[in-house]
Coordinates of N, CA and C and ligand atoms in Angstrom, one line a residue:
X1 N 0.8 -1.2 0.0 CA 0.0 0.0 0.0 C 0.9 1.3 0.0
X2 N 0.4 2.1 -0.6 CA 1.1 3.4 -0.9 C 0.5 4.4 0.3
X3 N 1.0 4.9 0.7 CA 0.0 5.8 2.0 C 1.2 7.4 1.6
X4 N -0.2 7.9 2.9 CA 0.8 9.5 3.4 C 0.5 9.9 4.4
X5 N 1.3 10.7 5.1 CA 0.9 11.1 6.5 C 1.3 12.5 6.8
X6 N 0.3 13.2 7.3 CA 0.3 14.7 8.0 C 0.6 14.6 9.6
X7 N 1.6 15.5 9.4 CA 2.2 15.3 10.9 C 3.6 13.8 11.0
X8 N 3.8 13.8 10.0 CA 4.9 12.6 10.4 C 5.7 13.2 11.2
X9 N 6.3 14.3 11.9 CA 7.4 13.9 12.6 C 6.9 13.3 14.0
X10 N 5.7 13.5 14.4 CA 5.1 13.9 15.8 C 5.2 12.2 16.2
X11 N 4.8 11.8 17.3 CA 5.0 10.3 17.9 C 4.0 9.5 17.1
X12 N 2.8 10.3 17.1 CA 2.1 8.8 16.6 C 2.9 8.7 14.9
X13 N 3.2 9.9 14.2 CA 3.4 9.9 12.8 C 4.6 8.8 12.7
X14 N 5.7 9.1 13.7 CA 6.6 8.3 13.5 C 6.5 6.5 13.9
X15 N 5.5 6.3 14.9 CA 5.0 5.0 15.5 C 4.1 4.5 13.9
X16 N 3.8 5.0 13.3 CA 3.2 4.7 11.7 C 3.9 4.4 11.3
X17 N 4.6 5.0 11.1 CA 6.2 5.3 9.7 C 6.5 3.7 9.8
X18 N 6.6 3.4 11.5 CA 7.7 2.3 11.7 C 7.1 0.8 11.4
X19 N 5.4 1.3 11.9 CA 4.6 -0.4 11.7 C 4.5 -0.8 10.2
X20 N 4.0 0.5 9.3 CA 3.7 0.3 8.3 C 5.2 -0.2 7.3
X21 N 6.2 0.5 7.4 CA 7.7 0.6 7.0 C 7.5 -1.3 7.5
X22 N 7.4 -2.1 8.6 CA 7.6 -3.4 9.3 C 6.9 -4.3 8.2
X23 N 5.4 -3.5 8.3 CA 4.4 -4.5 7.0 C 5.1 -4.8 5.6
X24 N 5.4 -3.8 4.8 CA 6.0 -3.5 3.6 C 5.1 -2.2 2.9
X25 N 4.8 -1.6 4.0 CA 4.1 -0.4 3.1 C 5.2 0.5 2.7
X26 N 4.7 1.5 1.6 CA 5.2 2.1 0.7 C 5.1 3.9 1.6
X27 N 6.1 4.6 2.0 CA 5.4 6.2 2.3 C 5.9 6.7 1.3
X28 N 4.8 7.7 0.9 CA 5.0 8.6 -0.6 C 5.0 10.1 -0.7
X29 N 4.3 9.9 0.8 CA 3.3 11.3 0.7 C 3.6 12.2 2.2
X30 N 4.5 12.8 2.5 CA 4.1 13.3 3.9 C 3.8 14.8 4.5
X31 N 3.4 15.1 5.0 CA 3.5 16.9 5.5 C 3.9 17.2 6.7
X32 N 4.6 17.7 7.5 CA 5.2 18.6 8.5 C 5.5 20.1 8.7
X33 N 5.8 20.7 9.9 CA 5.8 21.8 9.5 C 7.3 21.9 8.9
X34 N 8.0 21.0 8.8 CA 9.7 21.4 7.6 C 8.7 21.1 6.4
X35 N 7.6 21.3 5.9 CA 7.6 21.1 4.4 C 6.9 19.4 4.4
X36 N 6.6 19.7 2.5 CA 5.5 18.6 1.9 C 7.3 17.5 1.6
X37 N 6.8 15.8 1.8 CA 7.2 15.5 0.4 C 6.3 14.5 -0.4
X38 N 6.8 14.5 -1.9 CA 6.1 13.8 -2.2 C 6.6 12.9 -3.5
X39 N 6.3 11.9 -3.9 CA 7.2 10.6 -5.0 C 6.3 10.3 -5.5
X40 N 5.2 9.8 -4.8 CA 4.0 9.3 -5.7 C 2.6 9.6 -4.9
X41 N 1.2 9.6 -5.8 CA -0.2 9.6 -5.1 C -0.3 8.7 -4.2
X42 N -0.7 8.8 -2.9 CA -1.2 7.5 -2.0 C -2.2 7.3 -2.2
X43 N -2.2 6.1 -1.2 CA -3.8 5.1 -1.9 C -4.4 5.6 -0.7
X44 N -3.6 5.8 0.8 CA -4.7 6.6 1.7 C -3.6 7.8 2.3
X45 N -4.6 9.0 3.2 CA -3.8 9.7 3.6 C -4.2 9.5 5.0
X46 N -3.1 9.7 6.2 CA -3.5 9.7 7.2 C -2.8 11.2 8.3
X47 N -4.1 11.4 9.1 CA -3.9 12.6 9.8 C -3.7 12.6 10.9
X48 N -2.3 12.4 11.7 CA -1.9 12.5 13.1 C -1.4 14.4 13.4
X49 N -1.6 14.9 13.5 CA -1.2 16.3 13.8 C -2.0 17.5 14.7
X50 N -2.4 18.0 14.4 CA -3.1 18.8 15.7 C -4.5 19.6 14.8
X51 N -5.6 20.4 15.4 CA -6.6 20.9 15.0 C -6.3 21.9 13.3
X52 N -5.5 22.4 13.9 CA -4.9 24.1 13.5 C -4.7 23.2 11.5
X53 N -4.5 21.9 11.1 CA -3.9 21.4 10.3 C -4.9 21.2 9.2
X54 N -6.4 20.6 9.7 CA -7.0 20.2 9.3 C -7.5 20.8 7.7
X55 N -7.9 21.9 8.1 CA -8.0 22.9 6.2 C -7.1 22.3 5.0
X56 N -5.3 21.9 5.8 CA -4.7 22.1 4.8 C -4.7 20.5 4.5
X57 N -5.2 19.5 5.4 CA -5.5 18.3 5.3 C -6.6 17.8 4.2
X58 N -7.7 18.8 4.4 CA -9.0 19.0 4.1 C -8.8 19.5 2.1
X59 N -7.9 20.2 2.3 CA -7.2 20.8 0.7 C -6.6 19.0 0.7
X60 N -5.6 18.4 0.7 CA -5.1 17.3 -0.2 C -5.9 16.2 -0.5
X61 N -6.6 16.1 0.6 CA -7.9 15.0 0.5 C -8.6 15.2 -1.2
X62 N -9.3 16.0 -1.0 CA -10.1 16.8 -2.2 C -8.9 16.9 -2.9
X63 N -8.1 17.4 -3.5 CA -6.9 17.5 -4.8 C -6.6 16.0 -4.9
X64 N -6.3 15.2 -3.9 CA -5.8 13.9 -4.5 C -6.9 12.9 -4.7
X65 N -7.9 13.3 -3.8 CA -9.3 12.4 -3.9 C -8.7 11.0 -3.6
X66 N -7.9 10.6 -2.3 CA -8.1 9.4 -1.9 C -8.5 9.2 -0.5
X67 N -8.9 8.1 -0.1 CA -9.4 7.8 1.4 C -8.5 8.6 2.2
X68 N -9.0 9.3 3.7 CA -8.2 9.6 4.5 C -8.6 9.3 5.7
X69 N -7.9 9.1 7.0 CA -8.3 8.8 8.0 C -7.7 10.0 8.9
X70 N -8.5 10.3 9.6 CA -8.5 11.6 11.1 C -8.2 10.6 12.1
X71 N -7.1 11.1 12.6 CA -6.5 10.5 14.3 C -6.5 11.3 15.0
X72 N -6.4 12.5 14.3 CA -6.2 13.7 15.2 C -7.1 13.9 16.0
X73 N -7.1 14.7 17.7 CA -8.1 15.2 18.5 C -8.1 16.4 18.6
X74 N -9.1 16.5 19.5 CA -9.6 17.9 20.2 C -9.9 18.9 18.6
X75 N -10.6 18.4 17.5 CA -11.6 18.9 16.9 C -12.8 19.4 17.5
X76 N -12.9 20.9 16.9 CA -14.6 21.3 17.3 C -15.8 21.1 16.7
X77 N -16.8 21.1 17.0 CA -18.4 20.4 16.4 C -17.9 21.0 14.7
X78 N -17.5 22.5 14.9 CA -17.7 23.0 13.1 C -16.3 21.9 12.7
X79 N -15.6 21.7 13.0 CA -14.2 20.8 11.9 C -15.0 19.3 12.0
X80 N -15.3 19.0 13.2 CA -15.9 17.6 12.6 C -16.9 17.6 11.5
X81 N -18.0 18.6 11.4 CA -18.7 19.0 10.6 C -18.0 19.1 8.6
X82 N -17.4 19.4 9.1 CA -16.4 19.4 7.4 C -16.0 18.4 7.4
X83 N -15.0 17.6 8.3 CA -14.7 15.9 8.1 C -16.1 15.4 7.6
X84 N -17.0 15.5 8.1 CA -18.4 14.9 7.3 C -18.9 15.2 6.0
X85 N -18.4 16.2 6.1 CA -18.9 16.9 4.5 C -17.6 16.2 3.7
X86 N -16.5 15.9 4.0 CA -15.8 15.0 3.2 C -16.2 13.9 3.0
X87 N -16.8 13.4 3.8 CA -17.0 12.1 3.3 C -18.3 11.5 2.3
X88 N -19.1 12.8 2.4 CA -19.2 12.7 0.8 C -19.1 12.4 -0.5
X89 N -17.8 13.0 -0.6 CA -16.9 12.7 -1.7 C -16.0 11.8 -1.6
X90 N -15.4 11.5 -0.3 CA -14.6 10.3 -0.3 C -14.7 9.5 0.8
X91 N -14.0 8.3 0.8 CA -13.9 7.4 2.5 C -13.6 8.2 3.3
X92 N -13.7 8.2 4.7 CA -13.3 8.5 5.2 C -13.4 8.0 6.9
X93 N -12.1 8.0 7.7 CA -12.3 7.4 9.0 C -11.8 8.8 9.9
X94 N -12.8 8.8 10.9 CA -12.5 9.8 11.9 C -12.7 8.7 13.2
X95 N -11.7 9.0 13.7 CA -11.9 8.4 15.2 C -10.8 8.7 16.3
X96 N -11.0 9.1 17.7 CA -10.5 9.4 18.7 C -9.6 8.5 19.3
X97 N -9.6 7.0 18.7 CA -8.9 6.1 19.3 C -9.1 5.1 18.7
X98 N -7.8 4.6 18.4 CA -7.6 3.4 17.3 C -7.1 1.8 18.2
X99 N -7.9 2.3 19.4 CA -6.9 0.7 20.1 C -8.5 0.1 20.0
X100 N -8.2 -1.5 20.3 CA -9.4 -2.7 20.3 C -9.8 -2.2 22.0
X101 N -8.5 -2.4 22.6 CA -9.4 -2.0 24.2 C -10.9 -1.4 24.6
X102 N -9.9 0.1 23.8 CA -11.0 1.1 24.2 C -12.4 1.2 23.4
X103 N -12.5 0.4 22.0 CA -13.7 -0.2 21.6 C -14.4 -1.3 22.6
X104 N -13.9 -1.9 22.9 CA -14.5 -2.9 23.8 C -15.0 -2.7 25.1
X105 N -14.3 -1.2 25.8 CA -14.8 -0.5 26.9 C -15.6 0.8 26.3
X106 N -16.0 1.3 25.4 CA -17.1 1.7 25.0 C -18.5 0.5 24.6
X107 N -18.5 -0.2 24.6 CA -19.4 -1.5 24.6 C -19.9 -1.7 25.7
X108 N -19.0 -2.0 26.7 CA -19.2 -2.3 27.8 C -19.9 -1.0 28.7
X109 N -19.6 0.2 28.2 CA -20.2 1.2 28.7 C -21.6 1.8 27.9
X110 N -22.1 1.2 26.9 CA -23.0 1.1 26.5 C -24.0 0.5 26.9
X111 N -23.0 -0.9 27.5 CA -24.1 -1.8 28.5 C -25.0 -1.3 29.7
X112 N -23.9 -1.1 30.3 CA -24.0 -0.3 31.6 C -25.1 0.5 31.6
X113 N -24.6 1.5 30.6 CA -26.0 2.5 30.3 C -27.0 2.5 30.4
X114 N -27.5 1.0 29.7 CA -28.6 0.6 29.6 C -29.4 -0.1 31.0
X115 N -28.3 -0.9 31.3 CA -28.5 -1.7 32.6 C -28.4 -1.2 33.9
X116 N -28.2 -0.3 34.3 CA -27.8 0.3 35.4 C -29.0 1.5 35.6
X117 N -29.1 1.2 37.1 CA -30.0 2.2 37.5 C -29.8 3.0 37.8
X118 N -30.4 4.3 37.3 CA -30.4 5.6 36.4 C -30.0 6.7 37.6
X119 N -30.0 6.4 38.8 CA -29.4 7.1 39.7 C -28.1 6.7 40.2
X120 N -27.4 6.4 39.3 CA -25.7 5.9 40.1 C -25.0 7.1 39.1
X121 N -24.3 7.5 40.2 CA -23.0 8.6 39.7 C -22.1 7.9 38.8
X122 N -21.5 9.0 37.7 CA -20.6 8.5 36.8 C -19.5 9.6 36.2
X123 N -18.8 8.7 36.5 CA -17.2 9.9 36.5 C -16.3 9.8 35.3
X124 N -16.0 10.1 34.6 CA -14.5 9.9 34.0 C -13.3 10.4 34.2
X125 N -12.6 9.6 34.3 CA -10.8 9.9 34.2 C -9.9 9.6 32.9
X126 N -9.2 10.7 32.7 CA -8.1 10.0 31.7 C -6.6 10.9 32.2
X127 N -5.6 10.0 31.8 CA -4.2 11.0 32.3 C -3.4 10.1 31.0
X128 N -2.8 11.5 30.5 CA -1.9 11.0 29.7 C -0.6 12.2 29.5
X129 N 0.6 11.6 29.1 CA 2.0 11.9 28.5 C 1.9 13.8 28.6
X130 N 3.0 14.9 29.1 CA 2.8 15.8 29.9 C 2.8 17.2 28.2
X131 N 3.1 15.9 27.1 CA 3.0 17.0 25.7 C 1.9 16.7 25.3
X132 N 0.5 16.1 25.9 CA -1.0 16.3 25.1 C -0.8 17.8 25.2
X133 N -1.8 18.0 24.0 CA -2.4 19.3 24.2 C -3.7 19.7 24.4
X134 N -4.6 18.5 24.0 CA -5.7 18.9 24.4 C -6.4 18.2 25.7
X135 N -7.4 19.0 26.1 CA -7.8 18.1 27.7 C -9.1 18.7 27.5
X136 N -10.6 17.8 27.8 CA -9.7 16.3 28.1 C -9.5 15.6 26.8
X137 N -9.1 14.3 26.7 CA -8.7 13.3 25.8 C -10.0 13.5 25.0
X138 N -9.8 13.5 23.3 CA -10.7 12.8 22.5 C -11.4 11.4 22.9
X139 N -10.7 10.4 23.4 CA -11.9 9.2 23.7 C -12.6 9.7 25.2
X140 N -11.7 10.3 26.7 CA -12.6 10.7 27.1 C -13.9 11.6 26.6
X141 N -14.1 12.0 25.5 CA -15.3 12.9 24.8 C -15.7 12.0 24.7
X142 N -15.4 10.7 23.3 CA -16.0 10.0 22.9 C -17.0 8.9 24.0
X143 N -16.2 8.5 25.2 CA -16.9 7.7 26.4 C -18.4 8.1 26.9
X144 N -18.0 9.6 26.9 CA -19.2 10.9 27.4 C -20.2 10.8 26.5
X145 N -20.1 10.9 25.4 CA -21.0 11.0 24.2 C -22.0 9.5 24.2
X146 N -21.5 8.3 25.0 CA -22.5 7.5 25.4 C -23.6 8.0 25.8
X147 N -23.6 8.9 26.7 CA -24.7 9.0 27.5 C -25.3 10.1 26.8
X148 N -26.7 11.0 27.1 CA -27.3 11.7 27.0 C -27.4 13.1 27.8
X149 N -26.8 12.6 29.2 CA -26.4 13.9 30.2 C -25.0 14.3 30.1
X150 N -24.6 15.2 30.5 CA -23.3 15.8 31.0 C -22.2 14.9 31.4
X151 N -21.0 14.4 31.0 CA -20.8 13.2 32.7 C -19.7 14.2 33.0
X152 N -19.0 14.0 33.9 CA -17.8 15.1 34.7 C -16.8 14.3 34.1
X153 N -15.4 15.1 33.8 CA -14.3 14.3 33.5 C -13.0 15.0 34.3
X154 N -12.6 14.3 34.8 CA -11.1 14.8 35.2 C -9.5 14.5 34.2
X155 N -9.1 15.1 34.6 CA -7.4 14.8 33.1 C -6.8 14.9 34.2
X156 N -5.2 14.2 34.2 CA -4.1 14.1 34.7 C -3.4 14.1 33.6
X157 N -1.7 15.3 33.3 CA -1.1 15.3 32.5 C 0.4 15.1 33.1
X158 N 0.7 14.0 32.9 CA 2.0 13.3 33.6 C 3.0 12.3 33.4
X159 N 4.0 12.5 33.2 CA 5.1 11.9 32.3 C 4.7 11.8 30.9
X160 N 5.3 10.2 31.2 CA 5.5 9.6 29.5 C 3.9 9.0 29.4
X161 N 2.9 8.8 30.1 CA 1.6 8.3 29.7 C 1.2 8.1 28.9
X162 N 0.9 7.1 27.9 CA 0.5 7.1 26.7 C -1.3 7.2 26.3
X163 N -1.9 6.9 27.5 CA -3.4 6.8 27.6 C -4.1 6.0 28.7
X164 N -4.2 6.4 29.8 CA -5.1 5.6 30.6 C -6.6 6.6 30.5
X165 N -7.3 5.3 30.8 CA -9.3 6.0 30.7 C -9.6 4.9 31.8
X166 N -10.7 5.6 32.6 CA -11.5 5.0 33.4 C -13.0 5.3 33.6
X167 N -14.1 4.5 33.5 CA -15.1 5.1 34.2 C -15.5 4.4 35.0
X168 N -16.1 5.0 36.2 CA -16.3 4.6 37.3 C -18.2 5.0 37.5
X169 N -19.0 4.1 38.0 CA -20.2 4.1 38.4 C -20.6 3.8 39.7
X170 N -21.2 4.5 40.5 CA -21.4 4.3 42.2 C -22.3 4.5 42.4
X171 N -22.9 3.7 43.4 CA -24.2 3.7 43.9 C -24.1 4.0 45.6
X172 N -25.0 3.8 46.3 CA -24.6 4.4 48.1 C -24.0 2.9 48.3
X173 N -24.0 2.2 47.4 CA -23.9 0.4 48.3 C -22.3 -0.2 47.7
X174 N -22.0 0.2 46.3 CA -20.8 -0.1 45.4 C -20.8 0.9 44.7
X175 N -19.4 0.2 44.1 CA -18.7 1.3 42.9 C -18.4 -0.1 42.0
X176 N -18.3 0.8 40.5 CA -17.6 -0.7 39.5 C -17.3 0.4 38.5
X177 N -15.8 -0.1 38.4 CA -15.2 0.5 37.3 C -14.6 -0.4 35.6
X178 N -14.6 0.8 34.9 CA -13.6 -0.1 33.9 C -13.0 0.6 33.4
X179 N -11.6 0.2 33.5 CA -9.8 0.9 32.5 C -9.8 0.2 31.6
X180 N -8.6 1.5 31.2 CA -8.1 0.6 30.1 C -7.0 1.1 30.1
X181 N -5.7 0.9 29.4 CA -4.3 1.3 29.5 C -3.5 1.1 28.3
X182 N -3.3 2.0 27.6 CA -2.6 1.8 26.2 C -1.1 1.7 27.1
X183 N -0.7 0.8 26.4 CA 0.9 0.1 27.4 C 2.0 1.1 25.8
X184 N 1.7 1.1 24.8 CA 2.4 1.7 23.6 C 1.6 2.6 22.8
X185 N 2.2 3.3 21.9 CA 1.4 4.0 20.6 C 1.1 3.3 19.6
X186 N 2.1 1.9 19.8 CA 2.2 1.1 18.4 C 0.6 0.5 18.3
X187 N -0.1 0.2 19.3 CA -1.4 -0.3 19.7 C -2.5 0.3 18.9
X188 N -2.3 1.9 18.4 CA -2.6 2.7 18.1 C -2.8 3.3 16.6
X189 N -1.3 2.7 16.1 CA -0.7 2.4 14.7 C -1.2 1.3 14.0
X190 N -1.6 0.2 14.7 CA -2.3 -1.2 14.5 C -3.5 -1.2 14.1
X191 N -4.2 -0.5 14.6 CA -5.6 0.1 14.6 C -5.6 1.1 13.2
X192 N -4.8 1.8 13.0 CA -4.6 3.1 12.1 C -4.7 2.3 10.5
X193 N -3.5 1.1 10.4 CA -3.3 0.0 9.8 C -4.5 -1.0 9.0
X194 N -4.9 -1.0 10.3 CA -6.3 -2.0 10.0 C -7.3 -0.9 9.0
X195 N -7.9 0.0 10.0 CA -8.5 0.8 8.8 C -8.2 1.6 8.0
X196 N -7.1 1.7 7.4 CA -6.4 2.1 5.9 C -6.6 0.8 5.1
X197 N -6.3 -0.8 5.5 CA -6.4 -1.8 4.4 C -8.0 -1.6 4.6
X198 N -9.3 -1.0 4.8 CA -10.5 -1.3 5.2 C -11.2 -0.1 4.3
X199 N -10.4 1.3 4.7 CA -11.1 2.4 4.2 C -10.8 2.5 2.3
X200 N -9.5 1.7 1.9 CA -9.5 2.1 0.8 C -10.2 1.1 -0.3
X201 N -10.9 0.3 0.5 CA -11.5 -0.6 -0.7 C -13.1 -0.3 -0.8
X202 N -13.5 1.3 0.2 CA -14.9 1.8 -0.3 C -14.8 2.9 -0.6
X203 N -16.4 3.1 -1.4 CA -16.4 4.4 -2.1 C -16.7 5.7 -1.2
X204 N -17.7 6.0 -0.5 CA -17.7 7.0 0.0 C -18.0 7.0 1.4
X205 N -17.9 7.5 2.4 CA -18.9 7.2 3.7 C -17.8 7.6 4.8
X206 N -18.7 8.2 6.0 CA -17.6 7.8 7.3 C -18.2 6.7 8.3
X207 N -16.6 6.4 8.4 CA -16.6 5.7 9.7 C -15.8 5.3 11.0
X208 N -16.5 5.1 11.6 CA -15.7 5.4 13.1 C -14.8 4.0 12.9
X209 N -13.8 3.8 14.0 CA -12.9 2.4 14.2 C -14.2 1.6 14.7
X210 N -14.7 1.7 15.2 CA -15.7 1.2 15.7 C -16.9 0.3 14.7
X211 N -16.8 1.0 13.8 CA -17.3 0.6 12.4 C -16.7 -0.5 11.5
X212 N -15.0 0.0 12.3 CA -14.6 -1.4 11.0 C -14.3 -2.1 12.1
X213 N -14.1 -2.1 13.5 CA -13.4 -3.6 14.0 C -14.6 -4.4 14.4
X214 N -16.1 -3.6 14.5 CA -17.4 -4.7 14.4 C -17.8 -5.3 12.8
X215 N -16.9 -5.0 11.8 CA -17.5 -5.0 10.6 C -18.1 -6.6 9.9
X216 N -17.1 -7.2 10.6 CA -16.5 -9.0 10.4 C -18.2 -9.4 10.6
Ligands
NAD1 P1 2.9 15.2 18.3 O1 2.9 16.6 18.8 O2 4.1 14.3 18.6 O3 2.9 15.3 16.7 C1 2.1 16.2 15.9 C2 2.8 16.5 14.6 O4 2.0 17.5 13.9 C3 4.2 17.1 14.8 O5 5.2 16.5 14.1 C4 4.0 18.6 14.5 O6 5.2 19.2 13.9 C5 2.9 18.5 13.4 N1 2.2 19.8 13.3 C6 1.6 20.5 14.3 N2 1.2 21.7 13.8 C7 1.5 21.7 12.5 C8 1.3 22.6 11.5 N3 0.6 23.8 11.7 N4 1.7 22.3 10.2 C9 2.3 21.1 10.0 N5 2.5 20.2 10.9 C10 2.1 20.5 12.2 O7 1.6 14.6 18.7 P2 1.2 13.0 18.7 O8 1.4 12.5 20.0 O9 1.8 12.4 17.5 O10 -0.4 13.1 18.4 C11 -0.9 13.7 17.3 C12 -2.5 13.8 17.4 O11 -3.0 12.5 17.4 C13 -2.9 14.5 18.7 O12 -4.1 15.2 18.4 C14 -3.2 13.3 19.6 O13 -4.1 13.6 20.6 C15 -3.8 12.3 18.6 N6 -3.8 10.9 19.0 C16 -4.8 10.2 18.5 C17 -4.8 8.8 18.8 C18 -6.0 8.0 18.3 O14 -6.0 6.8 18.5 N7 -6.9 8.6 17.5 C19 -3.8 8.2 19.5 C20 -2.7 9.0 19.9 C21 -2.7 10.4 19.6

């Protein structure tokens, strides 16, 4: 596969560079702030970099017209709004978190939702690595967005953390929680992987990670 990546110098860009470089993928295509390069069209583009990027992301997508995937966080209602309007015209994956874990603890907190009686408090935590920039975490949003009310979130920004998440549910009698703990970024890259061989064999639409690791 031929790919490209915005934001390659940054950690997850380079944690790509290296899984994909491992597979036998091809890089063609990359952007940073030293400048574009470019050898050949990719077959997808992928977006690890920050909000501020997006437009110029949003420009190659449309000029090259191939699948692209959004990793990036801390987009606002109007930039996700234009990721949608892309996907119109092309594939496209937006999503907050590319590990199986934290798919599988959004499920599990779906359950909960359902099953739990409607007066138990519910909290979120996430603490990660002391160069995030945004707070809280994109999947902490995405966890929240289960529910229908407000839920409270706390951040911790601390060392090398790569992503811990928690939610926690309490009643006067118990509490029950569920983590999750990204131990690498490569976890992350794997996920990114998966839907690039996924996103580039459709025609138009978005979809979350969630979309393709239930897809089977
Ligand atoms: P990073 O700071 O290490 O890398 C960001 C890269 O973007 C850098 O190389 C930087 O130079 C580049 N960049 C920033 N502004 C730019 C500009 N104006 N023009 C060109 N390039 C620019 O960050 P990171 O840890 O690699 O994370 C990148 C993004 O991915 C963050 O939003 C992070 O929260 C998100 N992230 C998402 C997931 C997921 O699973 N979706 C996982 C980890 C990180």
């Amino acid at each position: 596969m031929k790919y490209g990546v915005i934001g390659i110098n940054g950690r997850m860009g380079q944690e790509i560079y290296e899984l994909f470089k491992e597979k036998g993928h091809q890089l063609v295509f990359s952007y940073d702030k030293d400048g574009e390069y470019k050898e050949d069209k990719p077959e997808v583009l992928i977006d690890f970099s920050l909000p501020e990027v997006l437009e110029t992301t949003l420009e190659y997508a449309r000029e090259m017209q191939v699948p692209t995937i959004f990793g990036t966080t801390g987009y606002s209602d109007q930039q996700l709004a234009k990721i949608e309007d892309l996907s119109k015209q092309i594939p496209v994956v937006q999503a907050y978190n590319f590990s199986i874990g934290i798919q599988m603890l959004l499920k599990t907190t779906e359950f909960l939702k359902d099953n739990l009686p409607e007066d138990w408090d519910i909290e979120i935590s996430e603490t990660h690595h002391r160069f995030k920039k945004d707070r809280p975490s994109g999947t902490a949003i995405t966890i929240a967005d289960v529910f229908d009310r407000e839920i409270h979130t706390t951040s911790k920004r601390l060392g090398n953390v790569a992503g811990d998440h928690s939610i926690e549910f309490g009643s006067l009698g118990e509490v029950l929680s569920v983590n999750h703990r990204a131990l690498s970024r490569r976890t992350f890259a794997e996920g990114v992987l998966k839907s690039a061989k996924f996103i580039i064999q459709q025609k138009t639409g978005l979809y979350s990670f969630q979309d393709i690791l239930f897809q089977e």
